[in-house]
PDB file of C-alpha atoms in Angstrom:
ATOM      1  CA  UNK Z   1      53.519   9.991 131.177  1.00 89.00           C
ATOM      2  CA  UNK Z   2      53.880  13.236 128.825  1.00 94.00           C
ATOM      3  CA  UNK Z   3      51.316  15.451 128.484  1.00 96.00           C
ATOM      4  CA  UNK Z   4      50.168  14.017 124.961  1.00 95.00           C
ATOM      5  CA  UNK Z   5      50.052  10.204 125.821  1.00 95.00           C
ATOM      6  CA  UNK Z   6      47.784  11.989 128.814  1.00 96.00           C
ATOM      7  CA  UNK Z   7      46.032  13.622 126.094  1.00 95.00           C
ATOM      8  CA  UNK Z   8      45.230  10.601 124.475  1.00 94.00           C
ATOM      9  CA  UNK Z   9      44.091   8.730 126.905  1.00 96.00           C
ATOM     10  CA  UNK Z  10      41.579  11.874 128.055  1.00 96.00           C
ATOM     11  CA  UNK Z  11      39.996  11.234 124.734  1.00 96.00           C
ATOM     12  CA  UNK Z  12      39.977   7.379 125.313  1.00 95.00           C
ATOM     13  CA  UNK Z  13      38.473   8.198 128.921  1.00 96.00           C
ATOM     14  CA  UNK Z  14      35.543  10.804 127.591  1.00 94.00           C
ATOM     15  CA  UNK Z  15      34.909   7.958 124.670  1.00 93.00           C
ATOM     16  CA  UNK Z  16      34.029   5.257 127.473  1.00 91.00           C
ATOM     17  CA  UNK Z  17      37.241   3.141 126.298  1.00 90.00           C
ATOM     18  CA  UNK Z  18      40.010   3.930 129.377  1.00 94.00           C
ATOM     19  CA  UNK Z  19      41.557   0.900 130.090  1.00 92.00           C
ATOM     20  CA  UNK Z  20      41.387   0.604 134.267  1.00 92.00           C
ATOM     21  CA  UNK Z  21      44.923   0.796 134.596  1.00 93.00           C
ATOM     22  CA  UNK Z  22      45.421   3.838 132.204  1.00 94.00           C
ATOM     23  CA  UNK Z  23      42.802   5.261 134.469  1.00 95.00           C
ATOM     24  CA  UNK Z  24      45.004   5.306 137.300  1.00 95.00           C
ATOM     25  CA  UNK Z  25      48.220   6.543 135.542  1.00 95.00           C
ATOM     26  CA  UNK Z  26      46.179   9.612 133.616  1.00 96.00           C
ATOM     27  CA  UNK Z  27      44.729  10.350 137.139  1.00 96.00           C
ATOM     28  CA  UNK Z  28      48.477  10.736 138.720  1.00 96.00           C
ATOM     29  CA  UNK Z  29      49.626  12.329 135.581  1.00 97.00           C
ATOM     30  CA  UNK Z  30      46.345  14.899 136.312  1.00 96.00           C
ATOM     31  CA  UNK Z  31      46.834  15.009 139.950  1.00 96.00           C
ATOM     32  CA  UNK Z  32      50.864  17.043 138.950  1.00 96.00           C
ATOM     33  CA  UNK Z  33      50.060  18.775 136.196  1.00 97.00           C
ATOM     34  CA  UNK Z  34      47.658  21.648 136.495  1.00 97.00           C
ATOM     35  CA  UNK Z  35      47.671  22.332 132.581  1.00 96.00           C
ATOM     36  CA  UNK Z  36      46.149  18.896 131.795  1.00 97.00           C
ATOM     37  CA  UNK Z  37      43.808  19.065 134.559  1.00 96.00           C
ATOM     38  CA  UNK Z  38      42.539  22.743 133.106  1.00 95.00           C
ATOM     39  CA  UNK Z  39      42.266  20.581 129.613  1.00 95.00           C
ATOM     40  CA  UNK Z  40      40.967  17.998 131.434  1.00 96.00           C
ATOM     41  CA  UNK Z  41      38.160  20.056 132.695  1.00 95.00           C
ATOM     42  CA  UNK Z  42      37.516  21.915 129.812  1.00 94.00           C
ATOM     43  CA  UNK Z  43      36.779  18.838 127.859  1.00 95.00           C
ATOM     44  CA  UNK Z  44      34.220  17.812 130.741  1.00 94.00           C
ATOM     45  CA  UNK Z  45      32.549  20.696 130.411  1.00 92.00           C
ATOM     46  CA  UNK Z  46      32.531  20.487 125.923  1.00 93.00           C
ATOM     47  CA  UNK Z  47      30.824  17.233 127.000  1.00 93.00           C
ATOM     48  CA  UNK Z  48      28.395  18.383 129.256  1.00 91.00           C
ATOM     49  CA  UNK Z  49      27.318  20.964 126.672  1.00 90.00           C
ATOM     50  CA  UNK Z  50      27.302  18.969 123.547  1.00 91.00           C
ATOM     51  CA  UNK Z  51      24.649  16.375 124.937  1.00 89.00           C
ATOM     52  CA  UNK Z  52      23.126  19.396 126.145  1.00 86.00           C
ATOM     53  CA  UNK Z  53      23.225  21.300 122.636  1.00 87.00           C
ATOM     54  CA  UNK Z  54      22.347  18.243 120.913  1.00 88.00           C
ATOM     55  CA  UNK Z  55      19.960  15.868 122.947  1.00 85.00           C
ATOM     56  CA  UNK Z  56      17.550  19.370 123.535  1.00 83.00           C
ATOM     57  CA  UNK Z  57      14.074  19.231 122.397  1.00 83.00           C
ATOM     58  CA  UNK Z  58      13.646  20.446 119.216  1.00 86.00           C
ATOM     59  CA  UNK Z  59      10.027  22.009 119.710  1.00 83.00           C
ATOM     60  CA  UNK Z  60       7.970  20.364 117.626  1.00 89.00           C
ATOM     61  CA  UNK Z  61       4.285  20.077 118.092  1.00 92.00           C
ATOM     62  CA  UNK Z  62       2.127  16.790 117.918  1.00 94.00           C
ATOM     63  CA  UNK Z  63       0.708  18.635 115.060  1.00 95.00           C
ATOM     64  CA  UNK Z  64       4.023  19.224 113.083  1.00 94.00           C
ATOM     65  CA  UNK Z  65       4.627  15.325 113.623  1.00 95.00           C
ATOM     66  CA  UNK Z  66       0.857  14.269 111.980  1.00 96.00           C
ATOM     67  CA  UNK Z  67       1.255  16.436 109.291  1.00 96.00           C
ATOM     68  CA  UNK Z  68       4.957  14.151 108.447  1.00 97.00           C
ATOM     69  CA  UNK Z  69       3.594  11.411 108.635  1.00 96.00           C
ATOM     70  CA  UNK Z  70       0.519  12.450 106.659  1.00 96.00           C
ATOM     71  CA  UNK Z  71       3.152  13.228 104.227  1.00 96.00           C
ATOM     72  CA  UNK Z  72       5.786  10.269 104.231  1.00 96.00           C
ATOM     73  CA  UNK Z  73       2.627   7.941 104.052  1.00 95.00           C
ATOM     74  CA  UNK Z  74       1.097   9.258 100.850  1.00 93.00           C
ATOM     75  CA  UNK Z  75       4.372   9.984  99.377  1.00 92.00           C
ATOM     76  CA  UNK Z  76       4.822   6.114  99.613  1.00 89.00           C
ATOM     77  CA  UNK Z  77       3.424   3.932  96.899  1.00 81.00           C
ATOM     78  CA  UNK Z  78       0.787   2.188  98.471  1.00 67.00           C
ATOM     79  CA  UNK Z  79      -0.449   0.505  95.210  1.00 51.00           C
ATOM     80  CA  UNK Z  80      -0.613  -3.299  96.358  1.00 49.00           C
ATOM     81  CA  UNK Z  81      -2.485  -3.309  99.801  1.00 46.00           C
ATOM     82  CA  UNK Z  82      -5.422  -0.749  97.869  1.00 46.00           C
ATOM     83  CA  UNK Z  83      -5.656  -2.606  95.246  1.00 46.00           C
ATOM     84  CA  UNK Z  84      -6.033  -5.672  96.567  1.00 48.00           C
ATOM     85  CA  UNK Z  85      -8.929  -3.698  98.619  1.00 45.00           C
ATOM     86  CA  UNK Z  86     -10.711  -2.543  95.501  1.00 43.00           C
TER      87      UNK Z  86
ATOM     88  CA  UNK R   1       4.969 -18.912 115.680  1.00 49.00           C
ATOM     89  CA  UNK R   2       4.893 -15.000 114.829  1.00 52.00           C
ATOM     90  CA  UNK R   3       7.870 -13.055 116.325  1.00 54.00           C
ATOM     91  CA  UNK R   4      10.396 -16.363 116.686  1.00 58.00           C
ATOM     92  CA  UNK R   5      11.880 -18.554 113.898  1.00 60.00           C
ATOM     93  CA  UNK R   6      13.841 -21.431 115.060  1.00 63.00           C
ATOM     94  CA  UNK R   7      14.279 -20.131 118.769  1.00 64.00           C
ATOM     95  CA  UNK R   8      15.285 -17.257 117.588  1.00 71.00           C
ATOM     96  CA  UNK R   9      13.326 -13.311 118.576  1.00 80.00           C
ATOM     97  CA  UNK R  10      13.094 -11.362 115.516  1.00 85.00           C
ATOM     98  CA  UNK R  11      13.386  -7.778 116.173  1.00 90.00           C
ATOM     99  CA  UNK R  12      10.413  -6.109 115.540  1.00 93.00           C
ATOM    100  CA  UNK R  13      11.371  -3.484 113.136  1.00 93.00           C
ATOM    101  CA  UNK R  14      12.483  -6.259 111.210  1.00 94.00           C
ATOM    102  CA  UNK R  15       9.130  -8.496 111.490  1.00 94.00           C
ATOM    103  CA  UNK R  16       7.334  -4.317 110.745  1.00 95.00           C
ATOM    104  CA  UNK R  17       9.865  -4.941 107.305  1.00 95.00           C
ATOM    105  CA  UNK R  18       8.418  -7.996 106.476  1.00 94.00           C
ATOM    106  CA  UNK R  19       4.969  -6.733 106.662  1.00 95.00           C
ATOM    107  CA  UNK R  20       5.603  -4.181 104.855  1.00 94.00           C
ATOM    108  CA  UNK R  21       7.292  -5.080 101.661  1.00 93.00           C
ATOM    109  CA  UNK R  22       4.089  -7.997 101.957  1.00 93.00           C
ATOM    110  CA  UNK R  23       2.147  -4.586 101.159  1.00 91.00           C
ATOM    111  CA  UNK R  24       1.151  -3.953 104.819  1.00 93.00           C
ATOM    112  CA  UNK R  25       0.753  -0.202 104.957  1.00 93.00           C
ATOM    113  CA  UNK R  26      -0.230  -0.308 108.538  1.00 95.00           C
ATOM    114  CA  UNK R  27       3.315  -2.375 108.996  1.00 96.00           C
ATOM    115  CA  UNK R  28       4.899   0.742 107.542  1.00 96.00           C
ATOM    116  CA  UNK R  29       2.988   3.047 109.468  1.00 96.00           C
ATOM    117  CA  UNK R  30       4.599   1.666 112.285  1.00 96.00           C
ATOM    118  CA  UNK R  31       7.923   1.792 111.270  1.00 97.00           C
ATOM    119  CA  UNK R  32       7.242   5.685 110.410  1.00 97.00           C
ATOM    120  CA  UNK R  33       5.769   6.150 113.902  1.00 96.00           C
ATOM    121  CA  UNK R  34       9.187   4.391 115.785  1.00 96.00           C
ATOM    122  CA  UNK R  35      11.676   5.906 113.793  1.00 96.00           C
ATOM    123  CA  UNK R  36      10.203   9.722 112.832  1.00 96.00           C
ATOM    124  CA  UNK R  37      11.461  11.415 115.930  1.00 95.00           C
ATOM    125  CA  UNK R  38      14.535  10.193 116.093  1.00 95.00           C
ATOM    126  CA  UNK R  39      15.092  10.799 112.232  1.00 97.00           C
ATOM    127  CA  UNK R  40      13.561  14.236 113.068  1.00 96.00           C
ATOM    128  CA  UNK R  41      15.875  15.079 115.391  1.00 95.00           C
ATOM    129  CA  UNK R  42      18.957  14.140 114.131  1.00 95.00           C
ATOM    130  CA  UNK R  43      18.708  15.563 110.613  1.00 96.00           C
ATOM    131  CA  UNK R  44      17.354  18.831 112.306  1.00 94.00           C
ATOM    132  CA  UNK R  45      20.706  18.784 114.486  1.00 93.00           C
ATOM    133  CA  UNK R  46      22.627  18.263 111.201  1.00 93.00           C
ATOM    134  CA  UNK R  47      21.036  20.790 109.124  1.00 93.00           C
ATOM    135  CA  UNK R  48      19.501  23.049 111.204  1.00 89.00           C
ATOM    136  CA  UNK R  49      16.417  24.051 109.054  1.00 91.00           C
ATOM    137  CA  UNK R  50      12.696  22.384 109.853  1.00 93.00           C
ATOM    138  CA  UNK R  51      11.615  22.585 106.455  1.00 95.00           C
ATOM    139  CA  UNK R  52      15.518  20.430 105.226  1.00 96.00           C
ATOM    140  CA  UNK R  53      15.138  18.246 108.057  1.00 96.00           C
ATOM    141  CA  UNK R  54      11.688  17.324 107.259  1.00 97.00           C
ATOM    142  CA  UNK R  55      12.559  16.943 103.105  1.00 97.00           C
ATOM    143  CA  UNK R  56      15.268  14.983 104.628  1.00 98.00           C
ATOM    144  CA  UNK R  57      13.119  12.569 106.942  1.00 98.00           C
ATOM    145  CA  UNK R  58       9.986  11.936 104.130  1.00 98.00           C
ATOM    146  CA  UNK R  59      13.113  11.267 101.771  1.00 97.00           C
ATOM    147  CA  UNK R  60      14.823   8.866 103.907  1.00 98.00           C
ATOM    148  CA  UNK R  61      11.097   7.010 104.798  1.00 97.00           C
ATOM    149  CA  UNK R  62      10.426   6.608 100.946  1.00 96.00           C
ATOM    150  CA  UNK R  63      14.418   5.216 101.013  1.00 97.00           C
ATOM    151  CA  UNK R  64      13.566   2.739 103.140  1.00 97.00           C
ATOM    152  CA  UNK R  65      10.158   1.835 101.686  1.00 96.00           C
ATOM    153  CA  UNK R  66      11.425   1.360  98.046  1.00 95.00           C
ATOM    154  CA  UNK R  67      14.789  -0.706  99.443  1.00 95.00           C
ATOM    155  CA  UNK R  68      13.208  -2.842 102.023  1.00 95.00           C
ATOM    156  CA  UNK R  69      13.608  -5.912  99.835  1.00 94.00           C
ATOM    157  CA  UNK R  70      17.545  -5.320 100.197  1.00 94.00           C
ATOM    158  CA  UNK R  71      17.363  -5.053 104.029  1.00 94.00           C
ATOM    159  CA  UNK R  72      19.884  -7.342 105.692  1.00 93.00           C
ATOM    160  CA  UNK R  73      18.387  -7.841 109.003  1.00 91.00           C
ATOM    161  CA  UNK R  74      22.137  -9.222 109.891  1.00 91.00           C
ATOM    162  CA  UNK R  75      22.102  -5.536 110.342  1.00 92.00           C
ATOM    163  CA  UNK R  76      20.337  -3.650 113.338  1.00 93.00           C
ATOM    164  CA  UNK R  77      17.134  -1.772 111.131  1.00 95.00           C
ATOM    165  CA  UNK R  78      18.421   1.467 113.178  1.00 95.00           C
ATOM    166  CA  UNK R  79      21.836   1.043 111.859  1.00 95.00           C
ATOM    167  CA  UNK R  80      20.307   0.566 108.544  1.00 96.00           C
ATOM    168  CA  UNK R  81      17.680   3.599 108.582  1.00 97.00           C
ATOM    169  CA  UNK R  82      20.136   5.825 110.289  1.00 96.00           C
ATOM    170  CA  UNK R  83      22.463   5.230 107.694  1.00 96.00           C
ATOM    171  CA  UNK R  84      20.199   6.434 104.818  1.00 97.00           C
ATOM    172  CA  UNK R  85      19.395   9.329 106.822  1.00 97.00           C
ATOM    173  CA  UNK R  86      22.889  10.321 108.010  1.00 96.00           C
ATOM    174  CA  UNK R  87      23.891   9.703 104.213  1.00 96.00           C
ATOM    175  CA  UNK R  88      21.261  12.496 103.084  1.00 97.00           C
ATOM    176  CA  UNK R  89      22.185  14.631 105.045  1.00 96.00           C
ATOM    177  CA  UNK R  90      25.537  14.773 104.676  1.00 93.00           C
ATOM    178  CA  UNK R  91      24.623  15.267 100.603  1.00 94.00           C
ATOM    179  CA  UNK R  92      22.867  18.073 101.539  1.00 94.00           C
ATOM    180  CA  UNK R  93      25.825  19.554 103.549  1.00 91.00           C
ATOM    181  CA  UNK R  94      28.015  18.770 101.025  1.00 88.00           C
ATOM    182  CA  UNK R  95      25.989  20.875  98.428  1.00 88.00           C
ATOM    183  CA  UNK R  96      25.451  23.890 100.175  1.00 84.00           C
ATOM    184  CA  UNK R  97      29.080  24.091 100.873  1.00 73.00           C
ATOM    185  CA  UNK R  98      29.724  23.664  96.903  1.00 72.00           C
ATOM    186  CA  UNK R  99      26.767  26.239  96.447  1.00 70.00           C
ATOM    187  CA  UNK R 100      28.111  28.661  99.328  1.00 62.00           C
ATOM    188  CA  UNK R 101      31.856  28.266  97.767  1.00 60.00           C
ATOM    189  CA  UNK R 102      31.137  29.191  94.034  1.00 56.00           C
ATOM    190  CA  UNK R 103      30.163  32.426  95.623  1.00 53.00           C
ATOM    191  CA  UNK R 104      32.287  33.044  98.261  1.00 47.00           C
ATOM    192  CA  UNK R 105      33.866  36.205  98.924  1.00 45.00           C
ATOM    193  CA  UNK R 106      34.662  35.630 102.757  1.00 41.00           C
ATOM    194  CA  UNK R 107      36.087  33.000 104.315  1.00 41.00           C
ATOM    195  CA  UNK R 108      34.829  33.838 107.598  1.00 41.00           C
ATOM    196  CA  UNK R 109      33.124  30.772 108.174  1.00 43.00           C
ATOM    197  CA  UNK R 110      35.296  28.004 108.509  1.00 43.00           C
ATOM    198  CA  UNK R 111      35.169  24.571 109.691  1.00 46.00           C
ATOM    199  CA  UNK R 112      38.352  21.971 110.817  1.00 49.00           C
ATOM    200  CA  UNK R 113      39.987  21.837 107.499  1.00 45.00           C
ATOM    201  CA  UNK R 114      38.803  25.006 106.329  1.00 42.00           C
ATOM    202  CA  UNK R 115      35.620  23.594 104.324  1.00 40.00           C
ATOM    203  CA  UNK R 116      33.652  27.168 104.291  1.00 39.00           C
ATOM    204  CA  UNK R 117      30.252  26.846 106.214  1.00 41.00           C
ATOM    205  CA  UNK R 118      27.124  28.753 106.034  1.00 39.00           C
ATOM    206  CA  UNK R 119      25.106  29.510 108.778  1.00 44.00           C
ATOM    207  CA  UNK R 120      21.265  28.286 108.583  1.00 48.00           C
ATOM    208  CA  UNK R 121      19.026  30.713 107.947  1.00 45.00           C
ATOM    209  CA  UNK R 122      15.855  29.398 108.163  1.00 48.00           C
ATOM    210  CA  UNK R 123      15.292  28.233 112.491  1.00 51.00           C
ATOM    211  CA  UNK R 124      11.903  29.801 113.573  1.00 54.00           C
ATOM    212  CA  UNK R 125      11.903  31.579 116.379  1.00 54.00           C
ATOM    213  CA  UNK R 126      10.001  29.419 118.575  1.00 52.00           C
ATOM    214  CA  UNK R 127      12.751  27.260 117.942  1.00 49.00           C
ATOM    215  CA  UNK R 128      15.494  29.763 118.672  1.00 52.00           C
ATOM    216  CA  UNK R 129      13.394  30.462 121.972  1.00 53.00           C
ATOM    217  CA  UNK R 130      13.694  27.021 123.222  1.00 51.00           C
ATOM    218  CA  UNK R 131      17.467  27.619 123.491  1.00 56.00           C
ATOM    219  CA  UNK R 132      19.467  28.945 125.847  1.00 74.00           C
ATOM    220  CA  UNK R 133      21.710  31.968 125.123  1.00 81.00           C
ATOM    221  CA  UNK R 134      24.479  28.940 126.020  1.00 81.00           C
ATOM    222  CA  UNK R 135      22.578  26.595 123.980  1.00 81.00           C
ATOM    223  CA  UNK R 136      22.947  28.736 120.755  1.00 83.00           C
ATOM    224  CA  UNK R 137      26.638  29.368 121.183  1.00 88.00           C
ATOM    225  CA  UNK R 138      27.239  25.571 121.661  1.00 89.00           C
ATOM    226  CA  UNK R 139      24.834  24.930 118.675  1.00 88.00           C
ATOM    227  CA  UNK R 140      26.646  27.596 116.376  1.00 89.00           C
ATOM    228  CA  UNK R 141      30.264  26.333 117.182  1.00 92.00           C
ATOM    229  CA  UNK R 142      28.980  22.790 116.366  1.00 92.00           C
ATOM    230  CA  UNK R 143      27.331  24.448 112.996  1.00 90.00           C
ATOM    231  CA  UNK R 144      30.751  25.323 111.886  1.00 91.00           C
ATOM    232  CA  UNK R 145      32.220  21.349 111.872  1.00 91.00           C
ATOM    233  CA  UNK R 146      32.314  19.678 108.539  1.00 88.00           C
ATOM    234  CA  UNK R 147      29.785  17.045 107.710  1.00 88.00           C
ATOM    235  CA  UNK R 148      31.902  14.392 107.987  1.00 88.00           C
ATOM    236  CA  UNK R 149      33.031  15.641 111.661  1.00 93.00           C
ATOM    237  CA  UNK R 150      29.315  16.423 112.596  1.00 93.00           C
ATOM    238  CA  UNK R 151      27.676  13.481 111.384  1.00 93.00           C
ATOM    239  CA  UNK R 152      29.703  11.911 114.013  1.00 95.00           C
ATOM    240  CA  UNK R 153      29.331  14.254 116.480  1.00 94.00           C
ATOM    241  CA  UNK R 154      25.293  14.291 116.478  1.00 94.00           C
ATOM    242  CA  UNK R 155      25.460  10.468 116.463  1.00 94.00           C
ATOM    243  CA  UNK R 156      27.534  10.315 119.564  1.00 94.00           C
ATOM    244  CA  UNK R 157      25.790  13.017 121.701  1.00 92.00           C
ATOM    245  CA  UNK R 158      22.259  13.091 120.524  1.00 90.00           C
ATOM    246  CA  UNK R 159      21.734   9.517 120.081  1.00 86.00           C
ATOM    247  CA  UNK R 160      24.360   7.615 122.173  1.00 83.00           C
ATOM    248  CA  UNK R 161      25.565   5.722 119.580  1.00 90.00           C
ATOM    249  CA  UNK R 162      29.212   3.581 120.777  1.00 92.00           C
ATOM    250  CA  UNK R 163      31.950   4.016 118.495  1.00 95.00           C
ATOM    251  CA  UNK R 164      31.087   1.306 116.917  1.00 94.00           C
ATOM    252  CA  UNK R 165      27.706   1.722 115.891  1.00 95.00           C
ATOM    253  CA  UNK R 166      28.408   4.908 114.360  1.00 96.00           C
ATOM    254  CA  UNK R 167      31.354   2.971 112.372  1.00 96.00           C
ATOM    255  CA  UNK R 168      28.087   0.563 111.247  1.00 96.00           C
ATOM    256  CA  UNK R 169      26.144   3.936 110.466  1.00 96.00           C
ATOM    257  CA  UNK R 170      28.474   5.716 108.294  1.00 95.00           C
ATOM    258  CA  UNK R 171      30.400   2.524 106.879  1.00 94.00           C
ATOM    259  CA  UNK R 172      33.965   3.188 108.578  1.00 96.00           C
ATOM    260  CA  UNK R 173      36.328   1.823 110.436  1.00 97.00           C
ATOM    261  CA  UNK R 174      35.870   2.307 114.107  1.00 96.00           C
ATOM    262  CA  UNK R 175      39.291   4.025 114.357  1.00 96.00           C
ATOM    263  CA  UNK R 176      38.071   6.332 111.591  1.00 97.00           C
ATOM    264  CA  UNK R 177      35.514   6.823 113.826  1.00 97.00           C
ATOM    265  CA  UNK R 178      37.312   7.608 116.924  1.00 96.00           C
ATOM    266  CA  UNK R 179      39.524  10.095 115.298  1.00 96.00           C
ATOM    267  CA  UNK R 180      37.045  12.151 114.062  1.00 96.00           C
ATOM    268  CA  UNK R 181      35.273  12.112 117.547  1.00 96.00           C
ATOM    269  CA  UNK R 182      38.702  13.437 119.060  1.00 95.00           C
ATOM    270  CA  UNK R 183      39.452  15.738 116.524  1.00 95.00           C
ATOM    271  CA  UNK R 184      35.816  16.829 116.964  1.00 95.00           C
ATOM    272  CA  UNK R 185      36.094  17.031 120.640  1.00 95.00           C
ATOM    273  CA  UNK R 186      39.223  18.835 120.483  1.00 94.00           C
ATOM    274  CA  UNK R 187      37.753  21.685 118.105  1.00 94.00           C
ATOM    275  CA  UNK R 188      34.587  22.487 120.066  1.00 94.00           C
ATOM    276  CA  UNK R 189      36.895  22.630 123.139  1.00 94.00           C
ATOM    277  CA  UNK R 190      38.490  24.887 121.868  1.00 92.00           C
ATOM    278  CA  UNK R 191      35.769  27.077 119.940  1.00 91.00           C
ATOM    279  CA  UNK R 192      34.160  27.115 122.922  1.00 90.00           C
ATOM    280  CA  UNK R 193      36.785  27.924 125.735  1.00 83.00           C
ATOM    281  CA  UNK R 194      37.084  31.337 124.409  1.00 73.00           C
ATOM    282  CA  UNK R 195      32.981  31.802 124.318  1.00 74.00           C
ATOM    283  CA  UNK R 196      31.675  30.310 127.849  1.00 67.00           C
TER     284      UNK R 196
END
């Protein structure tokens, strides 16, 4: 295995899709090649900090959230249901 | 019986849809109370502005509202709303770039295939306190992808979305898909090998 088909299948690994067998031959590949292993690791680590980055709260109060829905709800027509009331 | 028709469990979103295009406000409420948050947070991840992220989320809610007659509930309803979402706010991206590049002078800001980027302007600072000094660095390198590499990003790591759902989302081919999550991948590790 070159360093690009080990590349690859780094990608295929961090998307959840490595085959069990590719597994083993990107982990031998890794195991003699410090460069990939550095890549390797620094891809672990863009993972790690992307769900952190993204998945963070966003600091919004219970307050901010009323005041949506207060707003998506009345921005909705919501002609049938009241009339129908009236 | 409510909830089953012929053996089969209907979703609940999609008996809430029913409901709702019935006229059932309170059917609608409840769709608005599952889905808010999560529309919340992604469009806030894509845009980075409260006040855009909240235009986008009341925008995407009235999207739904006025289209629920033409939901296929072949489809997951969270493929379907986070598709009308993801949609507006990739407009949105895509016009501030055209805005920001009438204008531009500097080409500082560039993302993957050098679309120019601007940098939000508008995050409060309790926001801004909430992150990390790493947070922020991670946050601005992922500020600088293009919308079509971010969209895909954000659905991957904030929401978990598999490859495939996010093909379902944004209406591409799961290879599509994949590449742009590589290429993606691939950028930030290297924006960010030089900055942590």
């Amino acid at each position: 295995m070159n360093c690009a088909q080990a590349s690859r299948l780094m990608h295929e690994y961090f998307d959840g899709d490595l085959a069990h067998e590719d597994a083993s031959e990107l982990k031998a590949h890794l195991g003699g090649c410090p460069e990939c292993r550095e890549r390797f690791n620094d891809y672990e680590r863009t993972e790690g900090f992307l769900h952190m980055a993204l998945a963070a709260p966003v600091g919004r109060t219970e307050a901010d959230r009323a005041a949506l829905t207060d707003r998506i709800l009345k921005s909705v027509p919501g002609r049938r249901s009241r009339r129908l009331a009236r | 019986m409510e909830g089953r028709e012929q053996g089969i469990v209907i979703p609940i979103e999609a008996r809430l849809a029913r409901k709702a295009l019935k006229g059932d406000q309170q059917a609608f409420a409840e769709i608005v109370g599952l889905y808010q948050d999560k529309l919340y947070h992604m469009a806030f991840r894509m845009l980075g502005s409260r006040q855009e992220a909240e235009d986008v989320v009341q925008e995407a809610f009235l999207r739904v509202y006025r289209n629920l007659d033409r939901y296929d509930e072949g489809m997951k309803f969270s493929t379907w709303i986070y598709r009308i979402a993801t949609n507006l706010c990739i407009d949105r991206l895509r016009k501030r770039k055209a805005t920001y590049s009438l204008d531009a002078e500097s080409t500082e800001h560039e993302g993957l295939d050098g679309y120019a980027v601007i940098p939000s302007d508008d995050r409060t600072p309790e926001s801004e306190m909430l992150l990390s000094e790493t947070q922020r660095i991670v946050r601005q390198a992922i500020d600088t992808l293009p919308a079509k590499y971010k969209s895909v990003m954000v659905l991957r790591y904030l929401h978990d979305l598999s490859l495939q759902e996010i093909g379902e989302v944004l209406d591409m081919p799961v290879t599509t898909v994949k590449t742009r999550v590589h290429r993606g991948r691939e950028y930030l590790r290297k924006k960010l090998e030089r900055k942590l």
